[in-house]
Each structure stands twice: as C-alpha cells, then as structure tokens.
Amino acid sequence: MTFKDVVYKNFRYNIKKYLSLFLCNSFTIMVLFMMLDLNYNEEFIQYIKNDISMTSVVWLAILVVSLFAVFFIIYAQTYFIKSRSKEFGLFITVGMSKWELSKLVLIENILIAVLSLIMGLISGSIFTRLFFLVTVKVSKFDKISHHFNIKSYVNTSILFLLIFAVVLLILIIFMNRLEPTEIIKEGRKGDKIVKYTPVILLLGIIFVITAILIVFYTMANSDQNIIPYLPLSIICALIGLYFIIGQVGSGVLHFLKKNKIIYHNHLLFNNEMHHKFNRNKGIVFSCSILIGVTIFGLGIFYAIDKISVWSVDEMYPYNISYSEVLGINNVSTEKINNIINESKTPIVDNMKLPFLLYNTESLITEEKDLSGGYNNVALVSQKELNKCIFNNVVKDFNKDSSLKNIQLKKGEVIIANLSYNRELQDCSVDTTISLENDKNTLKFKIKDIIVDNVYYLKFPISNYIIILNDEDYNEIKNTIDKKYIGEFNMLGFKEWRRTGDTVEKIKAELQNQNSKLPERLKEEYFKYNEHFSLFSNIEIYRNRVEGGNFSNFLAVFISFLFFIASSVIIYFKLYTEMEEEKVKYNKLYRIGMREEEFKNIIYNQLKVIFFSPLIFGGIIAYLYLFTSFKIMNIPIELYVNCSYIFIAYLLFQIIYYFIVSRKYVNNIIDNLSGAYK
C-alpha cells in the first residue's frame, strides 16, 4: 500500500471527523468575514466615524471574534487529533515514521484548510448581506447600503491562515514529542483526579472575593483608573474559579461519605459523578468562562445603553441650543418664535445668554501658557450665567455644579474647559491670568478652575470660558467690536422627545440664513461648521439609541458565538469519550444493571456537565456585574432586567441538553448486547 493509498483510505474512514473540523473552520471563517465586511463597508464607516463609542464597539467586536476564532480553531483541531490518537499510534507501530505521520497530518489539514477557506468565504458572502441588513435595521441607521470590499476577503484569508499555521505548527511539535506508546494511550488519558483539599477550596473563594474587591475599590475611587487593575482582577477570578471547580467534585463526595445511608444507597452514582466531574473539570472551567463573559457582556452593554439614554434628560439644562455671533446663525427672533409656535409640545423657556468672543494672542497664567488651539476665549457675565443656565431652564439641573450661583468680585474670574484637553490641571487658584492681544492686556485673579469639560455650553471656536464680574464684563463689552458680541440661545420644552420636527425646521432656517453670508464669513462658517451647528436633546437621544441598538446587537451576536463555542466544546468532549463509555456500560450491563439505571446515571452526569458551567459562570458574571452596578448607582430595575439574561441562557441550555442527551443516551443503550440490540 502506497502513501497515497494510506491518505485516501484514511480520509474515507474518518470522513465524519473531517466533516466536523471542516464545518467548524468554515463557520469561523464565515463569522470573521462578516465582521470584517462590516468594518470595511465605506458607507457604514462614514456613518459612524464621528461616533467614538460605535467605532470602539466595532473594533472590540472584531477583537473578540478574532480571539474566538483562535480559541475555536485550536479546540476543534485538538479534538480532531486527540480523537485519532489510537490510529496514529497504530501507524507508528506498523512502521510509519514520525515524519510520515506529520506529513499525513499536514496534507489532511492543508486540504481541510483550503476547502474550509473557500466554503467560509462563499457562505460569508451569502450571509454577510443579511447580517448587514439586520444590523442596519436593528440599529435604525439611515440610508446605508451594502458593498463588498476586496479587503474583507484578503484580510479574512490572511487572519485564518495565520491562525491555522500556528495551530498546525503546535500540533506537529506535539506529535513529534510523543512516543508510540504514549500516542496509543493519549485517547484514554483523562484529567488527574484531585483529592479534596479544603485549603485549596478556601483559596479559590479568597481569590474570587479579592477579584471583586479590586473592581469595587478601583471603581469607587473616582480618581483611580480601573484599566491597569482589571487584568489583575480577571487573573484572580480565573485562578479562584479553577480552584473551586477543581475541588467541588471531590468536596461533594467527601461530604456524602459522612452520611453512610445516602452514600451507600447511591454508591455507583456518587462515584461516577465524582469521576465524571473531575475528569471534565477543564471543560466545565472553559465553558464557565465563556458563559460568564457572555452574561457579563450582555448585562454591561444593556446597562450602559439604558443609562446613556436615560441620562439625556439630566445632562443638559436645555433641549435646543445654538450660538449666534460674527453674523453667523443670525436668524430673527420672529422666525424662531413662529417655528416654536408650530411645535408639537409647548415651550417652557426661551433664554439668551450673552457672551463675548474675545480674540486673544495669548492666555497665560502664572504657571502655564494656555495659548494654542483657537485664538478666542468666551467671556460671560456671572449674573447672566446664573439666570439663564440654572434658575429658569431646569431648576434642579446639576445640583453639584461648580457653575451654580456664582458670586465674583471685581477683578476675579472663574475659568472652565470648553474642550477635552487637560491644560487647566496644572493651574492653581489665587493666581493671575493674562489675556493679551494687539490692543491691550487684561489681568484677573483666578477664583476657581473647572478642569472638566463644560459640555452643555457650546461657545464656538473657543477652548475656554471665562466667567467675569458683571462690571468687568460690561467694561470689556464696551471696548470690542459689536460683531464679537454673541448670544447663546437656549430653548426648553415640556416634552423634548416630541421636538424632532421643530429641530429640523430651526436647522433649515439657520442653514438658509447662513447661505446668504458674505464669502469671507461663509468660509469661516464652513471651516468651523461643527461649532456653529444646532444642538438638541432629541438628536443626542437618537444617536444614543442607534449606538445602543448597534452595540446590543453585536453583543447578542457575539454571545451567540460563545454559546455555540461552549456547546461544541461539550459536544466534542462527550463524543470523544463515547467509545470508552460504551465499553464501560456494556460491562455493567453484563453484570446485571438495568436500562433505567443506565439512563438515570447518564442523564444526571450530563446535567452536571451541561448546567454546572452555567452556575459557576453566572455567579462570577453577576458578582462583577452587580458590583459595577452598585458603584455606578444603577437603578434596581436594571438588576432585575439583567437577571433575565441568565434565564434566557438557561432556556437555551435546557433545549440543547435535551437534544444532545437523548441522542447520547440512545447511542450508548443501542450498543449494549442482548435485549438492547
């Protein structure tokens, strides 16, 4: 028999195993392609490019799917090799060299890889359009069409082949290091049975508690960045979880032995459960991680989505606003009032906050030069700021704000950020700030500094807002060109969710007016269009709903992948050990065990394997989730809603359990001799 004959006959004999590996690889490639195709769709990228959160979600999804691909392919390949270890041992025993065996594996896997890549790209091309349409529909994105991009095909192929090459190299090295006798035994090797050690169980619990406390204290401290501590917390949680899972099987048996009646009445079942759990603790651990990540990911994405939408009500003290200065956005009050009168919801407040767009060549404190960026600073009167922002529009807005009820003496100022830079962190109160231009220099004493971005004040082409005493403000106002005197218009409505039409009409009127600007001003307007654009709660709300729907959809999609991964892990493990289980139960049948006893033992064992990861993963996930919720002051409603994730996962797992367990038990029962044949 030639080497080609061996390859051909080997392929025919193992067709089912090849098919399993082929389908796993093809599915992984299809998922990778769909995610990369979404990322390389030009219209989609243009749509989300200004939304940092959605862009981050896309990249996070690609990263998670890539890690999923690595994990899934490695596991499928490991299962494939381990399930054929006896066959490889036989080949070596009859004279096949390790090089020839490696060559055989190489030819098989290259063939499977090529076919998987072709099938994955074809199926990806078919389903990616459906995936894209569902994404757009669920996220409520407007006017985005699907286009194929060659980059999706190239990068998917490169990523898969890199993963496959690494996996193949690892497997060849692994096989070359094994001796023939070890290869033959490889299929029968199980996990070491760990004796019950209370100290290890206690250590596991301590590690898990430590992991949660790390998250709790770093999140509770607002000045502390949680990112550097997160890997430590995750490592502690994983170590603790592994220790706990490793001791549960032995621990339960240890306590059962103390009750002689219960232990001896279920002797076979208790020992089988102990053996099965310890042998499969690696599978339970892996599935617990996948389930825990799934539950936590869905819960945190859902909570962040809800909080971001709810917070629109509380974040802004007005519902519509725009700046009017330099002749830009100069729409008459009469036209604005006519639009407001046609609104579907009554107006509550219509306020105007005067400000000065003060041109400055340098903005210098005693410690730092704040020049750079825009050569303007917005000057505001304390009296007008107090009246417009906090007393009329929304009386209870931002109760802890540093801008509330400001009182300044002549010569004193408060300086605040209008951008996301952190230059003001290096400045101190009770120092002098100088505003210089070609005409004069203004000097003031800094009474207070607001480092955080004052996001609800949209003064154009300015890095900072300086709040002045009324007398100082009026003196400066009388000395500057009138075109630099502007107004920040703020409109508050009874039901801002019904202001969509009003927003569109005001935007149209502003655009119409700005189209009539002189060419020089028009260039300025287009250059800084974002600064002069109208702001509205309803647009922020819609953007957050879109972003939330998009992130939740991707979270559900990735969770579905993790569910498939955990299901496949369990399935592969069961069917890898199928032959050994058949031999064992056949022997038990011959000494008189009945069918019902077989079924009870097998079904109970399968329940442990299927549902213990859900318990372990769920506990860890909800410890992290509810600890985060506690620190973030999440409403109790979201605690309850996030609990439904566990119920939904449990229902899917129950369905999967009934499908697999019935088939598994029937395979074992049908193998029994005598009456069961």
XYZ file of C-alpha atoms in Angstrom:
677
model
C 0.000 0.000 0.000
C 1.473 3.343 -1.056
C 1.444 6.538 0.998
C -1.261 7.932 -1.300
C -3.410 4.865 -0.595
C -3.000 5.413 3.146
C -4.027 9.057 2.825
C -7.045 8.207 0.668
C -8.332 5.318 2.811
C -7.662 7.256 5.982
C -9.715 10.146 4.617
C -12.653 7.865 3.755
C -12.595 6.167 7.158
C -12.531 9.461 9.109
C -14.961 11.359 6.895
C -17.244 12.314 9.828
C -14.343 13.705 11.850
C -13.044 15.606 8.834
C -16.530 16.984 8.270
C -16.731 18.226 11.881
C -13.398 20.041 11.570
C -14.353 21.380 8.139
C -17.658 22.796 9.418
C -16.021 24.369 12.497
C -13.362 26.083 10.383
C -15.871 27.186 7.724
C -18.187 28.628 10.378
C -15.303 30.536 11.986
C -14.195 31.972 8.630
C -17.762 32.991 7.810
C -18.112 34.888 11.103
C -14.717 36.565 10.662
C -15.647 37.611 7.140
C -18.989 39.091 8.220
C -17.360 41.223 10.933
C -14.548 42.437 8.654
C -17.025 43.090 5.838
C -18.981 45.339 8.205
C -15.791 47.170 9.151
C -14.714 47.703 5.519
C -18.087 48.960 4.290
C -17.268 52.561 3.342
C -20.791 53.929 3.812
C -21.052 52.332 7.242
C -17.657 53.672 8.351
C -18.565 57.165 7.112
C -21.798 56.952 9.091
C -20.146 56.065 12.419
C -16.763 57.796 12.036
C -17.754 60.730 14.270
C -19.135 58.451 16.976
C -16.188 57.217 19.030
C -18.324 54.787 21.037
C -19.685 52.975 17.954
C -16.241 52.867 16.333
C -14.843 51.363 19.540
C -17.645 48.790 19.633
C -16.811 47.681 16.066
C -13.125 47.227 16.871
C -13.937 45.485 20.149
C -16.277 43.116 18.296
C -13.573 42.329 15.715
C -11.052 41.687 18.508
C -13.444 39.384 20.383
C -14.395 37.480 17.209
C -10.688 37.098 16.333
C -9.944 35.695 19.801
C -12.984 33.466 19.436
C -11.577 32.215 16.107
C -8.206 31.382 17.692
C -9.824 29.554 20.605
C -12.405 27.730 18.486
C -9.964 26.548 15.804
C -7.400 25.401 18.382
C -10.017 23.448 20.299
C -11.521 21.860 17.174
C -8.057 20.883 15.944
C -7.100 19.448 19.335
C -10.283 17.390 19.404
C -9.596 16.179 15.866
C -6.077 14.965 16.709
C -6.958 13.507 20.108
C -9.883 11.524 18.703
C -7.452 9.870 16.241
C -4.579 9.227 18.652
C -5.074 5.440 18.611
C -4.988 5.493 14.837
C -1.707 7.456 14.840
C -0.251 5.062 17.403
C -1.159 2.124 15.181
C 0.508 3.763 12.156
C 3.757 4.224 14.125
C 3.554 0.683 15.498
C 3.362 -0.837 11.987
C 6.387 1.141 10.813
C 5.286 4.657 9.807
C 7.887 7.222 10.843
C 7.055 10.375 12.771
C 7.924 12.421 9.695
C 5.485 10.408 7.568
C 2.815 10.804 10.250
C 3.422 14.559 10.380
C 3.310 14.648 6.585
C -0.034 12.809 6.647
C -1.476 15.288 9.153
C -0.056 18.190 7.122
C -1.661 17.020 3.856
C -5.008 16.386 5.560
C -5.087 19.734 7.293
C -3.932 21.766 4.300
C -6.710 20.176 2.263
C -9.264 20.892 5.004
C -7.933 24.451 5.428
C -8.233 25.265 1.717
C -11.729 23.779 1.438
C -12.792 25.484 4.693
C -11.480 28.831 3.472
C -13.342 28.538 0.164
C -16.579 27.431 1.839
C -16.240 30.040 4.605
C -15.770 32.892 2.135
C -18.653 31.676 -0.045
C -21.037 31.279 2.900
C -19.768 34.569 4.333
C -20.514 36.322 1.045
C -24.039 34.889 1.122
C -24.852 35.665 4.753
C -22.940 38.927 5.196
C -25.561 40.890 3.285
C -28.284 39.507 5.555
C -26.120 40.253 8.612
C -25.527 43.802 7.361
C -29.219 44.430 6.655
C -30.222 43.123 10.091
C -27.527 45.293 11.731
C -28.739 48.410 9.907
C -32.395 47.609 10.602
C -31.952 46.849 14.301
C -29.668 49.864 14.827
C -32.056 52.123 12.856
C -29.254 53.502 10.682
C -30.460 55.550 7.720
C -29.530 55.264 4.048
C -26.633 52.808 4.297
C -26.250 50.250 1.522
C -24.075 47.137 1.423
C -20.978 46.915 -0.790
C -18.428 44.102 -0.976
C -14.815 45.082 -0.410
C -11.818 43.028 -1.548
C -10.096 43.855 1.764
C -12.652 41.701 3.578
C -11.648 38.639 1.542
C -7.903 39.285 1.763
C -7.772 40.050 5.496
C -10.090 37.173 6.415
C -7.866 34.765 4.457
C -4.669 36.126 5.988
C -6.042 36.026 9.531
C -7.359 32.473 9.185
C -4.176 31.158 7.554
C -2.040 32.736 10.284
C -4.156 31.102 12.976
C -4.121 27.801 11.127
C -0.347 27.892 10.570
C 0.318 28.473 14.273
C -2.095 25.713 15.270
C -0.564 23.307 12.772
C 2.961 24.040 13.973
C 1.960 23.423 17.587
C 0.293 20.129 16.689
C 3.260 18.837 14.672
C 5.665 19.677 17.511
C 3.301 17.989 19.962
C 3.080 14.816 17.886
C 6.836 14.597 17.267
C 7.496 14.708 21.012
C 5.233 11.756 21.776
C 6.411 8.175 21.902
C 4.319 5.447 20.170
C 3.064 4.008 23.456
C 2.080 7.472 24.660
C 0.203 8.201 21.436
C -1.783 4.986 21.793
C -2.639 5.898 25.392
C -3.412 9.521 24.547
C -7.045 8.830 23.690
C -7.546 7.189 27.100
C -5.864 9.833 29.162
C -8.175 11.744 31.443
C -7.668 14.629 33.808
C -5.988 13.798 37.092
C -8.444 13.146 39.896
C -7.820 15.751 42.567
C -8.302 14.815 46.211
C -10.486 17.101 48.284
C -8.334 19.784 49.906
C -10.309 22.381 51.913
C -7.366 24.798 51.828
C -7.432 24.945 48.011
C -11.218 25.475 48.026
C -10.801 28.278 50.577
C -8.010 29.810 48.474
C -10.320 29.731 45.451
C -13.032 31.610 47.340
C -10.467 34.157 48.603
C -9.172 34.734 45.055
C -12.714 35.357 43.756
C -13.507 37.761 46.621
C -10.195 39.564 46.008
C -11.044 39.926 42.307
C -14.395 41.539 43.142
C -12.875 43.827 45.802
C -10.271 45.077 43.306
C -13.073 46.148 40.974
C -15.134 47.603 43.827
C -12.427 49.816 45.305
C -10.944 50.994 41.999
C -14.400 51.930 40.663
C -15.414 53.537 43.975
C -12.379 55.831 43.781
C -13.282 58.288 41.006
C -9.643 59.393 40.670
C -8.439 55.827 40.124
C -8.205 54.364 36.616
C -9.592 50.812 36.669
C -7.861 49.673 33.447
C -4.427 48.830 35.000
C -6.129 46.805 37.755
C -8.592 44.941 35.531
C -6.125 42.236 34.315
C -5.167 41.517 37.947
C -8.836 41.178 38.891
C -9.531 38.834 35.959
C -6.485 36.667 36.754
C -7.573 36.375 40.406
C -11.110 35.446 39.324
C -9.850 32.776 36.898
C -7.479 31.249 39.459
C -10.200 31.252 42.102
C -12.755 29.737 39.728
C -10.325 26.980 38.680
C -9.526 26.104 42.302
C -13.234 25.987 43.208
C -14.215 23.841 40.204
C -11.266 21.519 40.864
C -12.464 20.880 44.429
C -16.252 20.744 44.007
C -16.449 17.146 42.737
C -14.171 15.761 45.451
C -15.760 18.018 48.063
C -19.309 16.831 47.385
C -18.191 13.180 47.532
C -16.295 13.896 50.773
C -19.418 15.210 52.486
C -21.639 12.460 51.056
C -19.367 9.835 52.600
C -20.182 11.247 56.021
C -23.788 10.143 55.533
C -23.411 6.373 55.146
C -27.046 5.729 54.173
C -27.133 8.233 51.300
C -23.651 7.302 50.123
C -24.155 3.513 50.039
C -27.676 3.706 48.574
C -26.268 5.616 45.590
C -22.748 4.209 45.581
C -22.299 3.822 41.821
C -23.956 7.131 41.021
C -21.916 9.104 43.593
C -18.590 7.713 42.426
C -19.497 8.078 38.747
C -20.435 11.717 39.337
C -17.186 12.299 41.220
C -15.133 10.694 38.460
C -17.031 12.438 35.651
C -16.814 15.900 37.203
C -13.104 15.650 37.956
C -12.357 14.270 34.506
C -14.292 17.102 32.865
C -13.281 19.965 35.145
C -11.286 21.529 32.299
C -14.405 21.562 30.121
C -16.515 22.955 32.978
C -13.899 25.668 33.558
C -13.699 26.652 29.858
C -17.479 26.743 29.456
C -17.847 28.704 32.708
C -15.549 31.399 31.298
C -17.483 31.580 28.023
C -20.830 31.738 29.827
C -19.555 34.271 32.372
C -18.210 36.562 29.643
C -21.497 36.215 27.745
C -23.696 37.140 30.722
C -21.431 39.974 31.887
C -21.024 41.381 28.370
C -24.746 41.381 27.647
C -25.523 42.853 31.065
C -22.987 45.673 30.955
C -23.817 46.650 27.362
C -27.524 46.671 28.182
C -27.000 48.768 31.333
C -24.704 51.295 29.642
C -27.189 51.637 26.781
C -30.106 52.322 29.134
C -28.162 54.723 31.351
C -26.816 56.695 28.375
C -30.359 57.122 27.020
C -31.857 57.996 30.397
C -29.061 60.466 31.172
C -30.012 62.717 28.242
C -32.742 64.149 30.496
C -30.272 65.024 33.242
C -27.134 66.023 31.354
C -28.352 69.178 29.621
C -30.240 72.134 31.143
C -31.940 72.899 27.814
C -33.341 70.953 24.856
C -32.213 73.007 21.855
C -29.318 75.460 21.642
C -27.156 77.304 19.131
C -24.647 80.167 19.164
C -25.177 83.389 17.253
C -22.059 85.523 16.670
C -19.986 87.066 13.842
C -23.211 87.326 11.832
C -23.456 83.509 11.709
C -26.791 81.913 12.718
C -28.312 85.389 12.743
C -31.979 84.401 12.420
C -34.610 86.861 13.603
C -36.445 86.188 16.856
C -39.739 86.421 14.979
C -38.867 83.498 12.669
C -37.699 81.348 15.573
C -40.870 82.138 17.538
C -43.033 81.186 14.552
C -41.337 77.787 14.396
C -41.700 77.328 18.162
C -45.419 78.145 17.995
C -45.871 75.288 15.499
C -44.126 72.800 17.806
C -45.948 69.644 18.922
C -45.010 70.372 22.531
C -45.225 73.718 24.391
C -42.080 75.685 25.136
C -41.099 76.118 28.776
C -38.158 78.521 28.480
C -36.633 80.655 25.764
C -33.405 82.135 27.109
C -30.485 84.021 25.612
C -27.070 84.019 27.267
C -24.956 86.964 26.039
C -21.228 86.288 25.602
C -18.149 87.944 24.143
C -15.952 86.098 21.660
C -12.733 87.717 22.821
C -9.787 87.432 20.443
C -6.522 86.847 22.277
C -2.979 86.183 21.096
C -2.054 84.570 24.403
C -3.783 83.284 27.508
C -1.225 82.967 30.281
C -1.403 82.106 33.968
C 1.499 82.385 36.396
C 2.168 78.659 35.889
C 1.200 77.830 32.310
C 0.717 79.253 28.827
C -2.793 78.233 27.758
C -2.380 79.626 24.261
C -2.869 77.310 21.332
C -5.884 75.889 19.624
C -8.354 78.676 18.970
C -7.303 82.324 19.370
C -10.541 83.108 21.163
C -11.973 82.782 24.629
C -15.650 83.098 25.578
C -16.345 85.752 28.230
C -19.592 85.501 30.203
C -21.217 87.593 32.921
C -21.856 85.820 36.232
C -25.335 87.328 36.530
C -26.478 86.206 33.072
C -24.951 82.747 33.510
C -26.733 82.144 36.822
C -30.036 83.367 35.432
C -30.016 81.519 32.123
C -28.418 78.210 32.932
C -29.704 77.297 36.360
C -32.624 79.397 37.530
C -35.047 79.214 34.625
C -34.466 76.387 32.172
C -34.196 73.416 34.546
C -34.173 74.499 38.173
C -32.698 71.290 39.621
C -30.110 70.728 36.878
C -26.672 69.647 38.017
C -27.121 70.490 41.692
C -23.434 69.925 42.449
C -22.145 72.025 39.544
C -19.338 74.494 40.211
C -21.105 76.914 37.874
C -24.173 77.276 40.074
C -24.890 80.569 41.888
C -21.535 82.144 41.099
C -20.508 85.239 43.064
C -17.449 87.185 41.884
C -15.839 90.411 42.993
C -14.374 92.867 40.533
C -11.110 91.503 39.156
C -11.999 87.864 39.926
C -12.741 85.184 37.331
C -13.594 81.515 37.050
C -12.031 79.666 34.122
C -13.540 76.454 32.732
C -12.824 73.991 29.927
C -14.861 74.039 26.729
C -12.842 71.179 25.239
C -11.454 67.836 26.387
C -7.868 68.988 26.986
C -6.364 68.878 30.453
C -4.264 72.048 30.355
C -6.084 73.538 33.353
C -4.919 70.707 35.616
C -1.567 72.446 36.023
C -3.116 75.789 37.003
C -3.898 76.988 40.522
C -6.462 79.272 42.103
C -5.482 82.665 43.545
C -3.037 83.187 40.668
C -3.198 85.756 37.883
C -4.373 85.082 34.342
C -3.490 87.432 31.471
C -5.439 87.893 28.229
C -3.254 89.615 25.650
C -3.947 90.907 22.145
C -2.536 93.615 19.908
C -4.530 96.337 21.693
C -4.251 95.671 25.412
C -3.670 93.165 28.194
C -6.333 92.126 30.690
C -5.335 90.628 34.035
C -7.587 88.865 36.522
C -7.309 86.798 39.684
C -8.439 83.164 39.316
C -11.012 82.367 41.996
C -11.837 78.865 40.761
C -10.875 76.434 37.990
C -13.218 73.891 36.395
C -10.996 71.252 34.786
C -13.787 69.038 33.453
C -15.322 69.900 30.108
C -18.426 72.110 30.450
C -20.126 70.099 27.717
C -23.505 71.821 27.969
C -22.173 75.241 26.909
C -21.427 75.349 23.171
C -19.493 78.575 22.609
C -17.864 78.488 19.143
C -14.132 78.383 18.299
C -13.059 78.683 21.939
C -11.070 76.424 24.249
C -12.128 78.093 27.474
C -14.918 80.059 29.075
C -14.015 82.846 31.498
C -16.766 83.976 33.874
C -16.425 87.600 34.943
C -17.892 90.004 37.449
C -20.731 91.985 35.794
C -18.818 95.260 35.950
C -15.698 93.767 34.324
C -17.844 92.119 31.651
C -19.601 95.380 30.719
C -16.304 97.283 30.568
C -14.880 94.789 28.058
C -18.147 94.703 26.114
C -17.999 98.455 25.563
C -14.494 98.234 24.065
C -14.798 95.427 21.484
C -16.283 95.250 18.007
C -20.029 94.521 18.074
C -19.646 91.513 15.751
C -17.872 89.689 18.613
C -20.889 90.156 20.883
C -22.953 86.997 20.604
C -25.840 85.128 22.128
C -26.148 81.531 23.184
C -29.799 80.645 22.520
C -31.416 78.023 24.747
C -34.880 76.539 24.327
C -36.589 74.285 26.859
C -39.715 72.261 26.024
C -42.231 70.353 28.103
C -41.710 67.095 26.157
C -38.394 67.276 24.304
C -38.893 63.829 22.717
C -41.537 65.473 20.502
C -39.227 68.239 19.248
C -37.904 66.395 16.180
C -39.845 68.496 13.651
C -39.008 71.719 15.495
C -35.290 70.890 15.404
C -35.373 70.207 11.662
C -37.216 73.480 10.939
C -34.791 75.590 13.013
C -31.796 73.865 11.375
C -33.241 74.558 7.937
C -33.779 78.227 8.814
C -30.222 78.563 10.138
C -28.770 76.943 7.008
C -30.870 79.194 4.794
C -29.656 82.299 6.625
C -26.011 81.184 6.597
C -26.161 80.545 2.848
C -26.556 84.330 2.435
C -23.353 85.170 4.325
C -20.549 87.091 2.602
C -17.885 84.817 1.103
C -15.335 85.528 3.854
C -17.795 84.698 6.618
C -19.103 81.724 4.676
C -15.578 80.240 4.607
C -15.329 80.773 8.360
C -18.700 79.116 8.838
C -17.824 76.036 6.773
C -14.432 75.763 8.472
C -15.989 75.717 11.946
C -19.373 74.305 10.994
C -19.411 71.892 13.923
C -19.048 74.785 16.380
C -21.984 76.705 14.947
C -24.283 73.727 14.414
C -27.513 73.424 16.362
C -27.502 71.138 19.385
C -30.599 69.234 20.505
C -31.523 66.600 23.071
C -33.568 64.688 20.520
C -30.550 64.234 18.211
C -28.355 63.123 21.115
C -31.134 60.745 22.150
C -31.489 59.279 18.659
C -27.723 58.848 18.314
C -27.556 57.049 21.640
C -30.489 54.824 20.753
C -28.744 53.956 17.478
C -25.450 53.314 19.249
C -27.165 51.286 21.967
C -29.084 49.164 19.479
C -25.899 48.595 17.485
C -23.767 47.617 20.490
C -26.523 45.413 21.922
C -26.967 43.652 18.582
C -23.236 42.931 18.303
C -23.197 41.811 21.950
C -26.051 39.373 21.272
C -24.318 38.165 18.098
C -21.025 37.536 19.909
C -22.901 35.907 22.793
C -24.492 33.573 20.269
C -20.988 32.644 19.068
C -19.909 31.960 22.645
C -22.995 29.816 23.192
C -22.093 27.811 20.086
C -18.488 27.516 21.292
C -19.484 26.227 24.738
C -21.993 23.842 23.141
C -19.414 22.483 20.701
C -16.857 22.039 23.497
C -19.313 19.900 25.457
C -20.396 18.007 22.339
C -16.821 17.208 21.274
C -15.890 16.113 24.792
C -18.853 13.742 25.058
C -18.301 12.132 21.690
C -14.536 11.886 22.186
C -15.213 9.675 25.222
C -18.149 7.840 23.617
C -16.251 4.596 22.890
C -14.907 4.343 26.435
C -18.375 4.957 27.843
C -19.846 2.232 25.621
C -17.266 -0.284 26.843
C -17.868 0.658 30.476
C -21.658 0.447 30.337
C -21.550 -2.760 28.305
C -19.606 -4.378 31.141
C -22.061 -3.027 33.716
C -24.944 -4.390 31.649
C -23.414 -7.858 31.635
C -23.299 -7.924 35.438
C -26.990 -7.095 35.671
C -27.542 -3.301 35.518
C -30.914 -2.341 34.035
C -31.727 0.195 31.326
C -33.435 2.639 33.717
C -30.372 2.654 35.975
C -28.159 3.378 32.967
C -30.341 6.253 31.875
C -30.589 7.826 35.342
C -26.820 7.776 35.826
C -26.028 9.092 32.336
C -28.693 11.803 32.393
C -27.584 13.030 35.822
C -23.949 13.088 34.710
C -24.892 15.100 31.636
C -26.881 17.550 33.758
C -23.754 18.281 35.782
C -21.638 18.838 32.656
C -24.279 20.977 30.939
C -25.506 23.115 33.836
C -22.604 23.438 36.302
C -20.754 25.863 33.944
C -23.908 27.985 33.874
C -23.913 28.149 37.673
C -20.181 28.887 38.055
C -20.042 31.338 35.140
C -23.291 33.006 36.193
C -22.124 33.567 39.773
C -18.835 35.168 38.677
C -20.568 37.259 35.992
C -23.221 38.608 38.345
C -20.680 39.319 41.089
C -18.795 41.552 38.630
C -21.990 42.959 37.122
C -23.793 43.851 40.336
C -20.610 45.223 41.933
C -20.249 47.552 38.937
C -23.948 48.461 39.167
C -23.605 49.278 42.873
C -20.738 51.700 42.266
C -22.490 53.266 39.255
C -25.751 53.711 41.242
C -27.677 51.744 38.623
C -31.465 51.641 39.257
C -32.815 48.405 40.735
C -34.862 47.924 37.564
C -31.698 47.051 35.623
C -30.659 44.470 38.237
C -33.929 42.654 37.573
C -33.720 43.045 33.781
C -30.162 41.695 33.676
C -31.317 38.618 35.587
C -33.403 37.690 32.550
C -30.150 37.083 30.652
C -29.431 34.097 32.897
C -32.983 32.786 32.437
C -32.712 33.100 28.643
C -29.339 31.318 28.605
C -30.759 28.608 30.880
C -33.663 28.004 28.486
C -31.300 27.658 25.512
C -29.095 25.299 27.515
C -32.095 23.168 28.533
C -33.160 22.819 24.902
C -29.612 21.916 23.861
C -29.343 19.461 26.770
C -32.480 17.573 25.742
C -31.344 17.353 22.113
C -27.816 16.101 22.866
C -28.553 13.933 25.908
C -31.287 11.948 24.166
C -29.013 11.173 21.218
C -26.052 10.411 23.502
C -28.006 8.021 25.729
C -29.545 6.242 22.736
C -26.083 5.688 21.235
C -24.885 4.037 24.446
C -28.044 1.982 25.008
C -28.083 0.752 21.387
C -24.544 -0.523 21.837
C -25.480 -2.842 24.692
C -25.629 -6.549 23.920
C -28.536 -8.902 24.417
C -32.021 -7.371 24.663
C -30.809 -3.893 23.808
C -29.551 -4.829 20.378
